[in-house]
Coordinates of C-alpha atoms and ligand atoms in Angstrom, one line a residue:
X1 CA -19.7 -38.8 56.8
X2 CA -18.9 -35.7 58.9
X3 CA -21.2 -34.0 61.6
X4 CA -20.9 -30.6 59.2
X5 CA -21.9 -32.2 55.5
X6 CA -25.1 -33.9 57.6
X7 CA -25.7 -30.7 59.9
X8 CA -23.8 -27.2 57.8
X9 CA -23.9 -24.6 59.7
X10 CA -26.5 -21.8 59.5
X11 CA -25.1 -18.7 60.3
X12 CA -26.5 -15.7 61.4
X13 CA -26.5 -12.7 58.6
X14 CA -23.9 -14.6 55.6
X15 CA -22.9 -12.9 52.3
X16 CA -25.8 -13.9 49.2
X17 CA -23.9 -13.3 46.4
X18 CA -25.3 -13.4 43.1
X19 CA -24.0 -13.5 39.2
X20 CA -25.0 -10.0 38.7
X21 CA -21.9 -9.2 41.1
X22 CA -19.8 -11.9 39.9
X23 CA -20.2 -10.2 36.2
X24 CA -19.8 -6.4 37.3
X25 CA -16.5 -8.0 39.6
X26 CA -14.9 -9.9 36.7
X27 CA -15.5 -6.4 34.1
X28 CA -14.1 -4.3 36.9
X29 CA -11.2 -6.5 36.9
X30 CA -10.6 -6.7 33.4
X31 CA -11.0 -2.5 32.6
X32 CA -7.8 -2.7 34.9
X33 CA -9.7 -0.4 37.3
X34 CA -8.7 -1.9 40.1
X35 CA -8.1 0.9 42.8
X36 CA -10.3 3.5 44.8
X37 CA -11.2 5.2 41.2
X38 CA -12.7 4.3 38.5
X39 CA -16.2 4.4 37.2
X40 CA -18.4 1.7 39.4
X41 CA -17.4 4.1 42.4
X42 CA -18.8 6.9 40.5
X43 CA -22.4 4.7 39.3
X44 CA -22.2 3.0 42.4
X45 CA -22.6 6.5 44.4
X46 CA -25.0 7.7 41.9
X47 CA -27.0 4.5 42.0
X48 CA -27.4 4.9 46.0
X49 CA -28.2 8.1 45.8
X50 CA -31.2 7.8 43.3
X51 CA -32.2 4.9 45.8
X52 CA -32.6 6.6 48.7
X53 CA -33.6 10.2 47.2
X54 CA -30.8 12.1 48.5
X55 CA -28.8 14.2 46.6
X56 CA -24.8 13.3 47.2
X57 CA -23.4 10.1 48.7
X58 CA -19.3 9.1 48.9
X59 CA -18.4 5.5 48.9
X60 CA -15.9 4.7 51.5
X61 CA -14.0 2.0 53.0
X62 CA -16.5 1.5 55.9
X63 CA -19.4 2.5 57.5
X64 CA -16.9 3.4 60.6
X65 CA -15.2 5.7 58.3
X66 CA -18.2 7.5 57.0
X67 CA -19.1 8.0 60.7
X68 CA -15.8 9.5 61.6
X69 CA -16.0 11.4 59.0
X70 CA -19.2 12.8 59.5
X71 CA -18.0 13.9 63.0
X72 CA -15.1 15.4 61.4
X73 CA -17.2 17.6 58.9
X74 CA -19.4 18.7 61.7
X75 CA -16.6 19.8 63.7
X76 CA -17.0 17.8 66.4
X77 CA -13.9 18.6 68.4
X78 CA -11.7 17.0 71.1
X79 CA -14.3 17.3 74.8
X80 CA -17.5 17.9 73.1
X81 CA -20.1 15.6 73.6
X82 CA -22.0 13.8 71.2
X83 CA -25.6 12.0 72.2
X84 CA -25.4 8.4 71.0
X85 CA -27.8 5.4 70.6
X86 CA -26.9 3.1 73.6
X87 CA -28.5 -0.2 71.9
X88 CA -25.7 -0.4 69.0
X89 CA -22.9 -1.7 67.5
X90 CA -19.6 -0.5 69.2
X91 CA -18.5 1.4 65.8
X92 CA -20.9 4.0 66.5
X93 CA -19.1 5.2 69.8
X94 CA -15.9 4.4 68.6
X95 CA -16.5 7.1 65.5
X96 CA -17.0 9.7 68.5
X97 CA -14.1 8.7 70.6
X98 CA -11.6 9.0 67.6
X99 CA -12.3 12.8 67.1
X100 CA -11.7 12.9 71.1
X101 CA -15.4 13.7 71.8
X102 CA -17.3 12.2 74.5
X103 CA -20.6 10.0 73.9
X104 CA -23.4 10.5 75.9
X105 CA -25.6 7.4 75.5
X106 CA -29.1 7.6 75.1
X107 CA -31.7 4.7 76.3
X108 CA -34.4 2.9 73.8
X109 CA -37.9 2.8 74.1
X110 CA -39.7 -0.8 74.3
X111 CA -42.1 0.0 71.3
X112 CA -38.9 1.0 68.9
X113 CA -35.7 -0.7 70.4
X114 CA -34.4 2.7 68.9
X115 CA -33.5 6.2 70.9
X116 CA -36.2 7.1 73.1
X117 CA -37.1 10.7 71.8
X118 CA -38.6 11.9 75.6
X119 CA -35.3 10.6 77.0
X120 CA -33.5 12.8 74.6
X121 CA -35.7 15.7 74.5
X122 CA -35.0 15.6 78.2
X123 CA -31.2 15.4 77.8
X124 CA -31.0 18.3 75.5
X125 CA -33.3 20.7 77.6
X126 CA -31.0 19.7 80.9
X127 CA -27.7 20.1 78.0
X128 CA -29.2 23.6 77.1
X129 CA -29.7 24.5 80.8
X130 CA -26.0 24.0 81.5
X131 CA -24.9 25.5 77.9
X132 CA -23.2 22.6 76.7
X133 CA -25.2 21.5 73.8
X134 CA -23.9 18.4 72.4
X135 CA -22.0 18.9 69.1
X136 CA -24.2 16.1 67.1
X137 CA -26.5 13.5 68.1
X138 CA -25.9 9.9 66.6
X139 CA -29.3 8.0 66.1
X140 CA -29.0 4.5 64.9
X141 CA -31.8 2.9 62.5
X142 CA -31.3 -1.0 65.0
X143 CA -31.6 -4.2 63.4
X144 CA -33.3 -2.9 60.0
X145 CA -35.8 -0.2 61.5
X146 CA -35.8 3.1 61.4
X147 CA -35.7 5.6 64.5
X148 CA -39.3 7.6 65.4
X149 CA -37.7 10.6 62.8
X150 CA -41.3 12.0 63.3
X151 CA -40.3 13.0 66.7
X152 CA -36.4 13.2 66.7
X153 CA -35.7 15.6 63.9
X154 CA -38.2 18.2 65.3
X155 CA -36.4 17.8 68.5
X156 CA -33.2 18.1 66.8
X157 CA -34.0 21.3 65.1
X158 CA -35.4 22.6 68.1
X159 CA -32.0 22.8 69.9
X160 CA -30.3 23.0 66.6
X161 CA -28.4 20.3 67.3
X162 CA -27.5 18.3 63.7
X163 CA -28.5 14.7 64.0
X164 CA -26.4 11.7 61.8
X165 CA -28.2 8.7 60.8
X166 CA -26.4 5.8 61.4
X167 CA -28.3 3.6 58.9
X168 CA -25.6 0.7 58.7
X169 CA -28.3 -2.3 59.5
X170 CA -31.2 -0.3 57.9
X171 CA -30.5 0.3 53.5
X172 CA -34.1 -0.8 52.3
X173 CA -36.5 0.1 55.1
X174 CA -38.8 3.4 55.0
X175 CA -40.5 5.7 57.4
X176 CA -43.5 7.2 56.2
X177 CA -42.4 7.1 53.0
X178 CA -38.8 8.0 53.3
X179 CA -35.9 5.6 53.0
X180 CA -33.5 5.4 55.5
X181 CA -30.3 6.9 54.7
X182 CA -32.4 10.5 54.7
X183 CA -33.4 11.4 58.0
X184 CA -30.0 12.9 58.9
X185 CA -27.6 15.9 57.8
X186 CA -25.4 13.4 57.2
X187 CA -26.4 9.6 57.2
X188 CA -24.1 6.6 57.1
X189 CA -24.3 2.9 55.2
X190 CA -22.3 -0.1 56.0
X191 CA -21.5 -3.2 53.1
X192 CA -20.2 -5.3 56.0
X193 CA -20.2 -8.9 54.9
X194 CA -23.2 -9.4 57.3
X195 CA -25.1 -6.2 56.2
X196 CA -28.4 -6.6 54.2
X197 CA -25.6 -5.9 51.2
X198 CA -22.2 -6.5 51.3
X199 CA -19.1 -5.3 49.4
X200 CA -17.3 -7.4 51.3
X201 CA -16.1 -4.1 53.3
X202 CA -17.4 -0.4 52.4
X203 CA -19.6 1.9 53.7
X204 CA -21.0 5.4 52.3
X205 CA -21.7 8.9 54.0
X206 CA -25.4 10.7 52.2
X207 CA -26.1 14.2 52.2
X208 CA -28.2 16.6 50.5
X209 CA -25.3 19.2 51.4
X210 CA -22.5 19.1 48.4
X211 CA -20.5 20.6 50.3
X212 CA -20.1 17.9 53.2
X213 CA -20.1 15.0 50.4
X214 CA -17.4 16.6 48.8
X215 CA -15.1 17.5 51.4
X216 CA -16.0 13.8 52.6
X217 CA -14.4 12.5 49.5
X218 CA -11.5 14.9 50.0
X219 CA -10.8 13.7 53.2
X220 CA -11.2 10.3 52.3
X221 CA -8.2 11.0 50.0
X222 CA -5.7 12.0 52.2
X223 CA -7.0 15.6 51.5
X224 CA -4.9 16.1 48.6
X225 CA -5.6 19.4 47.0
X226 CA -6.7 19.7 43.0
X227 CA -3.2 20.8 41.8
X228 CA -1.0 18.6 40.3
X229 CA 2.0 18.0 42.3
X230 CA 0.6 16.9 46.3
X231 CA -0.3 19.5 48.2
X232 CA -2.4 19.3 51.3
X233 CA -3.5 21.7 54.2
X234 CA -5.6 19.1 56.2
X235 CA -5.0 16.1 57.5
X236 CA -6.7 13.1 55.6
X237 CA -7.2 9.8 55.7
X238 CA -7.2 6.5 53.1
X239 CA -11.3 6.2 53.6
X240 CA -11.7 5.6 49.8
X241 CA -14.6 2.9 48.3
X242 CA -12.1 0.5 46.4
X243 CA -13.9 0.6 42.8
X244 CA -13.8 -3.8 42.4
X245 CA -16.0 -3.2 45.5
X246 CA -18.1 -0.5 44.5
X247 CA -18.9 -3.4 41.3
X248 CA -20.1 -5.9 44.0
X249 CA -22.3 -3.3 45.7
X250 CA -23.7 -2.4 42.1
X251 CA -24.8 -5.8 41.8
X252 CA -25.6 -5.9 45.1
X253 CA -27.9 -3.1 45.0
X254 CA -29.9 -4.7 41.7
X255 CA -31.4 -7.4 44.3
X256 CA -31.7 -5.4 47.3
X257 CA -36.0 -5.4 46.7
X258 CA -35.6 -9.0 46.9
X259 CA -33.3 -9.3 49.8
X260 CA -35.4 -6.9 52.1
X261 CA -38.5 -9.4 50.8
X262 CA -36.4 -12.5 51.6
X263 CA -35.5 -11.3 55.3
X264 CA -39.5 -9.8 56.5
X265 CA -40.5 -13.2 55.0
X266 CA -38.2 -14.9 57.1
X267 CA -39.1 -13.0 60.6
X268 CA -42.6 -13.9 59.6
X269 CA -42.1 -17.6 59.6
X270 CA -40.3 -17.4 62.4
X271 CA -43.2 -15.0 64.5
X272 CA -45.8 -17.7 63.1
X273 CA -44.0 -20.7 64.4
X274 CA -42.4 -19.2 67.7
X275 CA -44.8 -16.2 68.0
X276 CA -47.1 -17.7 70.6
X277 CA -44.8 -19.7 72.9
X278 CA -45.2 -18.3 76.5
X279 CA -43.0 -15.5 76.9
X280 CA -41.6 -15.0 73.7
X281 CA -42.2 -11.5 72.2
X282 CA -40.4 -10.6 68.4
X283 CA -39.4 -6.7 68.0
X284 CA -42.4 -4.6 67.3
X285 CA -42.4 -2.8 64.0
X286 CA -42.7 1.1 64.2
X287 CA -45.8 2.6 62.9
X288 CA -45.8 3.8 59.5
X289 CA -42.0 2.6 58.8
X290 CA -41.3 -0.8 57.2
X291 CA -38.3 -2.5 58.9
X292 CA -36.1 -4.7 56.5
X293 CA -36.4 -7.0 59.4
X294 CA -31.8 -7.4 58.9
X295 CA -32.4 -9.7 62.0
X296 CA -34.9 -11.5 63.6
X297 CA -35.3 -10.1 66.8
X298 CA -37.2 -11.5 69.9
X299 CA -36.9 -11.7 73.7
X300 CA -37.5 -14.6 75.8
X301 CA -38.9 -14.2 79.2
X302 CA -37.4 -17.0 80.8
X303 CA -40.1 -17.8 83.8
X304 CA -42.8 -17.8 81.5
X305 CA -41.0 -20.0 78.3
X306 CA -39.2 -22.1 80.9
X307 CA -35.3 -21.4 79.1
X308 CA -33.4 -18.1 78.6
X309 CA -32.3 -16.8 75.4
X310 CA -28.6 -17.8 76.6
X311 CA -29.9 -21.4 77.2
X312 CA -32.1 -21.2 73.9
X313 CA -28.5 -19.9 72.3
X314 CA -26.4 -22.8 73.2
X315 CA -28.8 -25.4 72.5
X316 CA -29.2 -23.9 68.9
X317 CA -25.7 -24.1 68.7
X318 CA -25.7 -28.0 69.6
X319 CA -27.4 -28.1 66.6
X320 CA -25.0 -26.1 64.5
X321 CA -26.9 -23.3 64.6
X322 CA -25.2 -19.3 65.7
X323 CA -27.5 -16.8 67.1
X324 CA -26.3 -14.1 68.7
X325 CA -27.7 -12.0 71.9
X326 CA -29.6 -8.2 71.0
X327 CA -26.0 -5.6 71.4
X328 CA -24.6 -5.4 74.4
X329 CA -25.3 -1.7 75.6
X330 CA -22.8 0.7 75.5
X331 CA -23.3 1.4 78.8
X332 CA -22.5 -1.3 80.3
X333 CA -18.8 -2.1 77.9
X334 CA -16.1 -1.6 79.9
X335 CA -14.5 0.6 77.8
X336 CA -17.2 3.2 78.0
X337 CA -18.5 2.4 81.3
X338 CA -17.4 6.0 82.4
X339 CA -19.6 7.5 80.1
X340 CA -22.7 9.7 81.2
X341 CA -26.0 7.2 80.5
X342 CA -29.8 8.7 79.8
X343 CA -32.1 6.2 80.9
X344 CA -30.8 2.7 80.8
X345 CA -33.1 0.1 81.9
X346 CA -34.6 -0.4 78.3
X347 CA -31.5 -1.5 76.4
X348 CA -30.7 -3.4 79.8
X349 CA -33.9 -5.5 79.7
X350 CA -33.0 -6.6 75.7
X351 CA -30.0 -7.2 76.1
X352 CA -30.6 -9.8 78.8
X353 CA -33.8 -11.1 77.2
X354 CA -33.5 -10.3 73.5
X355 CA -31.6 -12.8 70.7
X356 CA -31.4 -12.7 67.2
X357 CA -32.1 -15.8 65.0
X358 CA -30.5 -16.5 61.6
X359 CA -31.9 -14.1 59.0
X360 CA -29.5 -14.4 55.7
X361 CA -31.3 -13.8 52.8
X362 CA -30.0 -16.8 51.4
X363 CA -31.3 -19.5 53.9
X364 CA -33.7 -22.1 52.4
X365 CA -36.9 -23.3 53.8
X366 CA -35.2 -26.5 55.2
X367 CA -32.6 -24.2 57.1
X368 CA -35.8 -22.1 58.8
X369 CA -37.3 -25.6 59.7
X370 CA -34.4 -26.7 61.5
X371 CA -33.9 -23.4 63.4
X372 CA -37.5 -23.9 64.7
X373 CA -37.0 -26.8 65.7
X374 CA -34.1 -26.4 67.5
X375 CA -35.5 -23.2 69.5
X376 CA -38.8 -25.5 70.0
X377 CA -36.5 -28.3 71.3
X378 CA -34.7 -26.4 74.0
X379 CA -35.5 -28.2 77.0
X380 CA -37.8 -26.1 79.5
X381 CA -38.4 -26.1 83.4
X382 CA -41.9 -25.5 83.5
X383 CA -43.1 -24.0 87.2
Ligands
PLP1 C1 -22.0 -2.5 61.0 C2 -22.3 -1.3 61.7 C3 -21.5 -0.1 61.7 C4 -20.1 -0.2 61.1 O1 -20.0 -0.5 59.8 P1 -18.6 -1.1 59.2 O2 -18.9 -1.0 57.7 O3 -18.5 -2.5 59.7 O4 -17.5 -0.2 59.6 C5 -21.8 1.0 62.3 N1 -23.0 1.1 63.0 C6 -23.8 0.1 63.1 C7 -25.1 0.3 63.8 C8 -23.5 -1.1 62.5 O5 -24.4 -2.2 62.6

């Protein structure tokens, strides 16, 4: 017998696909509507819409895409600057550095993980001092939670400054009483095959403006203008939603309820077993949001617990096991290390301390017992 049919592999955030997407794939298919249109795209828009009470969305190839392209239809221009979560994905930054802005990162607060609202309120009264507003400011929803909106969109409109959602790790959470996906004047979704859904790859760009969803979709269509032969005066892109994948998404989307379920049970196990180690601490939830909990998120004082989340990592990984360290800030990549940095000692401190644990909504009860074991089985100096 082989090490992986005793031990498989648990993974961090797999695919759970279901027959509901099988079925709505297989039609798709068949109808011969195999391209970037056709009619799931269109119900599959309409369907995420309704969801999150907004009033337009455009499915697109990637979440990336609907970022650039929200820059884009701000007019976010080649050295403006752009205030940017610092605790994210690299696909938020890139967005900005494609339209040839500049991203200003923006430090998290230990009770959110998310954009610190003082740091930023700070940073746009030193901006405004200088008159040189940034063109947009990027807020990302981390790890299935949404940013303190209660604060950030009055600071926002203060300095009339429009803010985009980056909700790729956050479809199914709310903040008092709003889903994510609405807090911006334009907010983005990612299907990434780890994302709460997956299409396999897609994304969306929300709106209650028609206007930007539909010069989105233009846009996303190599800007071809309604006349019959091809005309253009813009410059597009190939951004479209592939309709075979707007049919996963719709099945997808049937389950999400459950899957947002499956994951917050799944942090709680985890906080109940691991919760009151010495020096272990899971990501605090904001108040009056609901988090879909997309990872499990902790940090790991190492003095106190006697291992560091790196040690924890590879010895979960001896056990066929992947976890993954919080994001690397974007301060600190070498690629935007030049970058001008609000705060920084936040995101620092959870990068170096924080990990993520499996959290697919598809692992079983035996697969959470092993991972608990494993992270109780790292061997500890105690001083
Ligand atoms: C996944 C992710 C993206 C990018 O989405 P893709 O669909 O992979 O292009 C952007 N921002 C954040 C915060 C993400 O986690």
């Amino acid at each position: 017998m082989t090490f992986a049919t005793q031990n498989p592999r648990i993974y961090l955030s797999p695919p759970h696909m279901g027959d509901d997407e099988r079925q709505l794939l297989l039609a798709a298919f068949d109808s011969n509507w195999i391209s970037t249109v056709g009619p799931h795209v269109d119900a599959f828009e309409r369907e995420m819409a309704d969801l999150c009470s907004v009033n337009y969305a455009a499915g697109l190839a990637s979440g990336t895409a609907a970022l650039h392209l929200s820059l884009l239809l701000l007019g976010v221009q080649s050295g403006d600057e752009v205030f940017c979560s610092d605790l994210t994905f690299a696909a938020t930054a890139n967005a900005i550095t494609y339209v040839g802005a500049h991203p200003v990162f923006i430090d998290s607060n230990a009770s959110t993980w998310n954009m610190d609202p003082d740091l930023l309120e700070e940073a746009l009264k030193d901006s405004a001092a200088r008159n040189k507003l940034p063109k947009a400011v990027i807020v990302v929803d981390l790890y299935g939670q949404c940013a303190d909106y209660q604060r950030i969109v009055p600071i926002c409109e203060k300095y009339g400054v429009p803010l985009i959602e980056d909700a790729a790790e956050a479809l199914g959470a709310t903040y008092r009483g709003n889903a994510a996906g609405t807090f911006g004047v334009m907010s983005v979704l990612s299907f990434n095959g780890n994302k709460i859904i997956t299409t396999s790859g897609g994304g969306m760009l929300l709106s209650n403006n028609k206007a930007y969803v539909d010069l989105a979709k233009k846009l996303a269509t190599q800007a071809r203008e309604p006349v019959a032969h091809y005309e253009h005066t813009m410059v597009g892109y190939n951004y479209r939603l592939s309709n075979l994948l707007a049919a996963v998404g719709r099945g997808q989307l049937r389950n999400l309820a459950d899957r947002v379920n499956a994951r917050r049970a799944t942090f709680e196990e985890y906080q109940k077993a691991l919760g009151n180690e010495p020096g272990v601490a899971f990501m605090p939830e904001i108040e009056g949001g609901r988090s879909t909990r997309w990872l499990t998120c902790l940090t790991v004082n190492p003095s106190l617990f006697g291992a560091s989340r790196e040690q924890i990592r590879l010895h979960l990984e001896t056990s066929n096991i992947e976890a993954r360290a919080v994001w690397k800030p974007m301060h600190l990549q070498p690629v935007y290390k030049h970058c001008r940095m609000v705060g920084g000692s936040v995101s620092e401190y959870l990068f170096e301390f924080g990990l993520c644990l499996p959290s697919g909504s598809n692992l079983t009860p035996d697969d959470k017992a092993r991972v608990i074991r494993a992270f109780l089985s790292t061997p500890r100096s105690r001083s």
